[in-house]
Short mmCIF file of C-alpha atoms in Angstrom, two decimals:
data_model
loop_
_atom_site.label_atom_id
_atom_site.label_comp_id
_atom_site.label_asym_id
_atom_site.label_seq_id
_atom_site.Cartn_x
_atom_site.Cartn_y
_atom_site.Cartn_z
CA LYS A 690 -11.35 -14.21 6.36
CA PRO A 691 -10.27 -10.65 5.77
CA PHE A 692 -13.31 -8.38 4.78
CA TYR A 693 -12.25 -7.69 1.41
CA MET A 694 -12.99 -10.98 0.12
CA LEU A 695 -16.80 -10.12 0.57
CA ILE A 696 -15.92 -7.88 -2.56
CA PRO A 697 -16.97 -11.28 -5.18
CA ILE A 698 -20.49 -11.50 -2.77
CA ILE A 699 -21.50 -8.13 -3.00
CA LYS A 700 -20.45 -8.10 -6.93
CA GLN A 701 -23.07 -11.37 -7.25
CA TYR A 702 -25.56 -10.34 -5.06
CA VAL A 703 -25.76 -6.69 -5.15
CA THR A 704 -24.16 -4.87 -7.59
CA GLY A 705 -23.80 -6.92 -10.55
CA SER A 706 -20.89 -5.28 -11.70
CA ASP A 707 -17.27 -4.11 -10.64
CA THR A 708 -17.18 -3.24 -6.85
CA ILE A 709 -14.62 -0.63 -5.12
CA ILE A 710 -14.86 -0.66 -0.69
CA VAL A 711 -13.21 2.39 0.26
CA ARG A 712 -11.64 2.85 3.71
CA LYS A 713 -10.27 5.45 5.83
CA PHE A 714 -8.62 3.73 8.89
CA GLY A 715 -6.75 6.52 10.75
CA GLU A 716 -4.43 8.44 8.46
CA ILE A 717 -4.17 5.98 6.08
CA CYS A 718 -7.12 5.58 3.14
CA GLU A 719 -7.50 2.52 0.61
CA TRP A 720 -9.32 1.11 -1.73
CA TYR A 721 -10.34 -2.38 -2.87
CA SER A 722 -11.25 -4.24 -5.87
CA TYR A 723 -11.42 -7.87 -7.28
CA GLN A 724 -10.05 -8.16 -10.79
CA ASP A 725 -8.76 -11.38 -12.91
CA ASP A 726 -9.13 -13.35 -9.19
CA ASN A 727 -6.85 -11.08 -7.40
CA TYR A 728 -7.69 -8.79 -4.46
CA ILE A 729 -6.02 -5.95 -5.06
CA THR A 730 -5.44 -2.76 -2.81
CA ASN A 731 -4.80 0.70 -3.86
CA ARG A 732 -3.64 3.48 -1.33
CA ASP A 733 -4.78 6.94 -1.43
CA THR A 734 -4.19 10.15 0.00
CA LEU A 735 -7.01 12.14 1.68
CA GLY A 736 -7.68 14.26 -1.03
CA GLU A 737 -10.92 15.92 -2.10
CA LYS A 738 -12.21 12.81 -4.06
CA THR A 739 -11.77 10.68 -1.56
CA LYS A 740 -12.82 12.97 1.32
CA GLU A 741 -16.42 13.40 -0.92
CA ALA A 742 -16.69 9.59 -1.44
CA LEU A 743 -15.80 8.37 2.00
CA GLU A 744 -19.33 11.32 2.80
CA ALA A 745 -21.45 9.67 0.04
CA GLU A 746 -25.20 8.53 0.78
CA GLU A 747 -26.58 5.73 -1.02
CA GLY A 748 -27.60 6.54 -4.77
CA ASP A 749 -24.97 9.10 -4.97
CA PHE A 750 -22.74 8.98 -8.24
CA PHE A 751 -19.13 9.62 -8.69
CA THR A 752 -16.57 9.46 -11.69
CA GLY A 753 -13.19 10.21 -12.20
CA GLY A 754 -10.68 9.99 -8.92
CA LEU A 755 -10.46 6.77 -7.55
CA PHE A 756 -13.06 5.42 -10.29
CA GLY A 757 -11.20 6.46 -13.37
CA ASP A 758 -13.69 6.94 -16.14
CA ASP A 759 -16.63 5.05 -15.18
CA LYS A 760 -19.54 6.22 -12.82
CA TYR A 761 -19.97 4.36 -9.85
CA ALA A 762 -22.93 4.50 -7.39
CA CYS A 763 -22.60 4.53 -3.73
CA ILE A 764 -24.41 1.25 -2.24
CA PHE A 765 -23.94 1.77 1.37
CA GLY A 766 -21.79 3.32 3.66
CA GLY A 767 -20.50 3.73 7.76
CA HIS A 768 -18.67 4.63 10.46
CA ILE A 769 -17.14 2.36 13.08
CA ALA A 770 -14.12 3.00 15.78
CA ASN A 771 -11.40 4.50 13.64
CA THR A 772 -12.72 3.49 10.13
CA THR A 773 -14.81 5.33 7.69
CA TYR A 774 -15.82 3.23 4.99
CA ALA A 775 -18.29 3.31 1.60
CA VAL A 776 -19.05 0.83 -0.92
CA PHE A 777 -19.37 1.29 -4.82
CA GLY A 778 -20.95 -0.49 -7.87
CA LYS A 779 -19.87 0.38 -11.02
CA CYS A 780 -22.90 1.58 -13.70
CA VAL A 781 -23.92 -0.30 -16.21
CA GLU A 782 -26.78 1.62 -16.79
CA ASP A 783 -26.88 5.56 -17.38
CA ASP A 784 -28.18 6.99 -13.57
CA LYS A 785 -29.78 3.60 -12.65
CA LYS A 786 -29.99 3.86 -9.07
CA LYS A 787 -28.51 0.45 -7.39
CA THR A 788 -31.11 -1.39 -4.83
CA ALA A 789 -30.78 -4.05 -2.56
CA ASN A 790 -32.88 -6.30 0.02
CA PRO A 791 -32.41 -4.12 3.02
CA LEU A 792 -32.15 -7.35 5.56
CA LEU A 793 -29.25 -8.33 3.24
CA ILE A 794 -27.35 -4.79 3.34
CA HIS A 795 -28.02 -4.59 6.70
CA ASN A 796 -26.17 -8.03 7.00
CA LEU A 797 -23.28 -7.21 4.86
CA LYS A 798 -22.65 -4.01 6.99
CA LEU A 799 -22.16 -6.49 10.16
CA TYR A 800 -19.93 -8.57 8.28
CA LEU A 801 -17.99 -5.61 6.87
CA GLU A 802 -18.03 -3.77 10.24
CA ASN A 803 -16.93 -6.67 12.60
CA GLY A 804 -14.14 -7.56 9.78
CA PHE A 805 -12.72 -3.61 10.29
CA MET A 806 -12.68 -4.10 14.18
CA ARG A 807 -10.60 -7.20 13.74
CA GLU A 808 -8.46 -5.79 11.29
CA GLU A 809 -7.91 -2.75 13.23
CA ILE A 810 -6.49 -5.13 16.19
CA VAL A 811 -4.16 -7.21 13.82
CA TYR A 812 -3.66 -3.99 12.03
CA GLU A 813 -1.75 -2.34 15.22
CA SER A 814 0.09 -5.39 15.93
CA GLU A 815 1.52 -6.20 12.29
CA HIS A 816 2.44 -2.36 10.77
CA ASP A 817 4.61 0.60 11.53
CA LYS A 818 2.40 3.34 12.99
CA MET A 819 4.49 6.02 11.21
CA THR A 820 4.57 4.82 7.76
CA GLY A 821 1.68 1.96 7.45
CA LEU A 822 3.91 -0.65 5.92
CA TYR A 823 4.20 -3.92 7.99
CA ASN A 824 6.23 -4.04 10.48
CA LYS A 825 9.81 -5.89 11.65
CA GLY A 826 7.80 -8.22 13.89
CA LYS A 827 5.20 -9.11 10.61
CA TYR A 828 8.44 -9.85 8.68
CA ILE A 829 9.84 -12.45 11.34
CA GLN A 830 6.93 -14.46 11.34
CA ARG A 831 6.84 -14.86 7.47
CA CYS A 832 10.39 -15.58 7.52
CA GLU A 833 9.24 -18.43 9.70
CA GLU A 834 6.58 -19.41 8.06
CA GLU A 835 6.54 -18.60 4.39
CA TYR A 836 9.69 -16.84 2.74
CA PRO A 837 12.12 -19.74 2.76
CA TYR A 838 9.57 -22.20 1.19
CA LEU A 839 8.36 -20.42 -1.78
CA ASP A 840 8.69 -21.87 -5.30
CA SER A 841 10.44 -18.56 -6.08
CA ILE A 842 11.35 -15.00 -4.36
CA ALA A 843 11.99 -11.73 -5.31
CA ILE A 844 13.53 -9.16 -2.78
CA MET A 845 14.01 -5.33 -2.97
CA ASN A 846 16.09 -3.72 -0.11
CA PHE A 847 15.66 -0.11 0.49
CA ASP A 848 17.76 2.31 2.35
CA VAL A 849 16.81 6.30 1.97
CA ASN A 850 19.67 8.66 1.84
CA ASN A 851 20.28 11.87 3.83
CA LEU A 852 18.32 11.14 6.56
CA LYS A 853 20.80 12.52 8.93
CA LYS A 854 21.74 15.66 6.98
CA ILE A 855 18.01 16.27 6.92
CA ASN A 856 17.73 15.74 10.36
CA ASP A 857 20.39 18.15 11.37
CA ASN A 858 19.63 21.00 9.55
CA LEU A 859 15.64 21.05 8.82
CA GLY A 860 14.45 19.21 11.97
CA HIS A 861 13.23 15.40 12.93
CA GLU A 862 9.51 16.81 11.79
CA TYR A 863 11.24 17.03 8.29
CA GLY A 864 13.00 13.50 8.54
CA ASP A 865 9.79 12.24 9.81
CA LEU A 866 8.30 13.69 6.09
CA LEU A 867 11.49 11.92 4.26
CA LEU A 868 10.96 8.85 5.60
CA LYS A 869 6.80 8.88 5.00
CA ARG A 870 7.65 9.41 1.42
CA ALA A 871 10.08 6.63 0.63
CA ALA A 872 7.22 4.34 2.67
CA ASP A 873 4.56 5.89 0.16
CA SER A 874 7.11 5.06 -3.02
CA ILE A 875 6.91 1.61 -1.51
CA ALA A 876 3.69 1.52 -0.73
CA LYS A 877 2.25 2.42 -4.45
CA VAL A 878 3.49 -0.66 -5.57
CA CYS A 879 2.35 -2.88 -2.83
CA THR A 880 -0.95 -3.90 -4.79
CA LEU A 881 -1.48 -7.06 -4.80
CA ASN A 882 -1.81 -9.81 -2.08
CA HIS A 883 1.47 -11.40 -2.55
CA ILE A 884 3.91 -8.27 -2.64
CA HIS A 885 4.98 -7.25 0.62
CA GLY A 886 6.30 -3.94 2.43
CA TYR A 887 8.27 -3.39 5.72
CA ARG A 888 9.93 -0.82 7.83
CA MET A 889 12.67 -2.64 9.34
CA GLY A 890 13.79 -0.03 11.19
CA GLY A 891 15.10 3.56 11.07
CA ASP A 892 15.61 4.14 6.95
CA GLU A 893 15.62 0.86 6.54
CA TYR A 894 12.91 -0.77 3.98
CA LEU A 895 12.24 -4.12 2.10
CA LEU A 896 10.05 -5.46 -0.27
CA VAL A 897 9.25 -8.84 -0.64
CA ILE A 898 7.31 -10.64 -3.98
CA ALA A 899 6.08 -14.17 -2.98
CA ASN A 900 6.18 -16.52 -6.04
CA PRO A 901 7.03 -13.61 -8.71
CA LYS A 902 5.84 -13.76 -11.97
CA ASP A 903 8.66 -14.03 -15.08
CA GLY A 904 9.71 -9.82 -15.41
CA GLU A 905 7.28 -8.84 -12.01
CA LEU A 906 10.63 -8.05 -10.42
CA ASP A 907 11.33 -5.47 -13.07
CA LYS A 908 8.07 -4.35 -13.72
CA VAL A 909 7.81 -3.86 -9.86
CA VAL A 910 11.23 -2.02 -10.09
CA LYS A 911 10.33 0.52 -12.79
CA ASP A 912 7.16 1.18 -11.37
CA TRP A 913 8.52 1.93 -7.76
CA GLU A 914 10.96 4.26 -9.47
CA LYS A 915 8.11 6.36 -11.26
CA GLY A 916 5.93 6.26 -8.17
CA LEU A 917 8.72 7.81 -6.16
CA GLU A 918 9.66 10.25 -8.76
CA GLU A 919 5.84 11.49 -8.74
CA LEU A 920 6.11 11.84 -4.92
CA ASN A 921 9.12 14.17 -5.58
CA LYS A 922 7.65 16.20 -7.96
CA GLU A 923 4.22 16.88 -5.96
CA ALA A 924 6.83 17.72 -3.00
CA GLN A 925 7.87 20.80 -5.26
CA LEU A 926 4.49 22.02 -5.13
CA LEU A 927 4.07 22.52 -1.01
CA GLU A 928 3.26 25.70 0.54
CA ASP A 929 6.05 24.62 3.24
CA GLU A 930 9.64 25.14 1.05
CA LYS A 931 11.37 23.02 3.59
CA ALA A 932 9.27 20.65 3.17
CA ARG A 933 10.22 20.39 -1.06
CA PHE A 934 13.60 18.37 -0.81
CA GLN A 935 14.15 15.40 -2.48
CA CYS A 936 13.49 11.72 -1.56
CA VAL A 937 16.83 9.84 -2.73
CA VAL A 938 16.75 6.00 -1.73
CA ALA A 939 18.92 3.16 -2.59
CA VAL A 940 17.59 -0.20 -3.47
CA GLY A 941 19.16 -3.71 -4.37
CA ALA A 942 16.93 -5.95 -6.05
CA VAL A 943 17.29 -9.84 -6.67
CA GLU A 944 15.49 -12.90 -7.10
CA GLY A 945 15.68 -16.82 -6.66
CA LYS A 946 13.94 -19.82 -7.62
CA LYS A 947 13.60 -23.03 -5.84
CA PRO A 948 16.10 -24.37 -4.32
CA TYR A 949 17.06 -20.54 -3.66
CA ASN A 950 18.81 -19.64 -0.06
CA TYR A 951 17.08 -16.82 1.20
CA GLU A 952 20.03 -15.34 3.58
CA GLU A 953 22.29 -15.55 0.31
CA LEU A 954 19.79 -13.89 -1.44
CA MET A 955 19.30 -11.05 1.35
CA ARG A 956 22.96 -10.59 1.51
CA ARG A 957 23.38 -9.84 -2.31
CA ALA A 958 20.12 -7.57 -1.99
CA ASP A 959 22.04 -5.65 0.54
CA GLU A 960 25.36 -5.40 -1.28
CA LEU A 961 23.84 -4.37 -4.57
CA MET A 962 21.49 -1.80 -2.18
CA TYR A 963 25.29 -0.61 -0.64
CA GLU A 964 26.38 -0.07 -4.33
CA ASP A 965 23.14 1.82 -5.67
CA LYS A 966 23.71 4.00 -2.38
CA LYS A 967 27.49 4.85 -3.10
CA ARG A 968 26.34 5.59 -6.82
CA LYS A 969 23.49 8.19 -5.98
CA LYS A 970 25.30 10.02 -3.37
CA LYS A 971 26.59 13.60 -4.88
CA PRO A 972 30.41 14.48 -4.96
CA GLY A 973 31.80 14.70 -0.53
CA GLU A 974 28.18 13.06 0.47
CA GLU A 975 28.51 10.49 3.33
CA ILE A 976 27.91 6.89 2.67
CA ARG A 977 25.41 6.33 5.57
#
């Protein structure tokens, strides 16, 4: 089972309150929580708050950043292979230090670290190295085993504008920055286990929602647009002026209920994406 499925157990036997696992794997930093019977994953840049959390020692307190307005205490943490992690519990009483049986903590650490090692192996095989999204191989696997057989499905098909222009004028280093920014905007909305983001190759991305709730696709589209806008605003503050370009991404979004034709939905999403691409191009720009 994934390591984050340990969160309800830690909550029950150690923290007695909301629990967060913060993990840095390579260049990716994520934090995991459990709410309303859902495991929730959020990706965060490695800012000062995140660094501070990952360097925490048992009993250290944190507020703000990853933890919002609530106070959390570090229960334990560690480092193994390419992963650094820390486990936090929400404080239900001011400044009350959380303690647990040392043998229990030892066993929890072993379980977590074994899980991290397994996930590193699986992660490398299933994810795109540059963006951290799932790769095409993982998409093909889910197409064979899952996507055509759901009760309902939603698809967002993405294509990044102006990659060739940035590669030609600024260099491939900046083209990679463009692709990463687009991927980060998609990762921002892939916070629940049934929402999957993929890099299909080059500047093409895909997001699939398995069994979406009513109105969920519209919400994800709006949240993605807002997230991309925020990333573009942050880019305006970068020291490197050449990196302040706007990331423009075309999208086509569709959904269907059983019995749906998955291939037909994909074709329609591609058509809508291409129409959006044309709308977002400036006069004289190539549609590519």
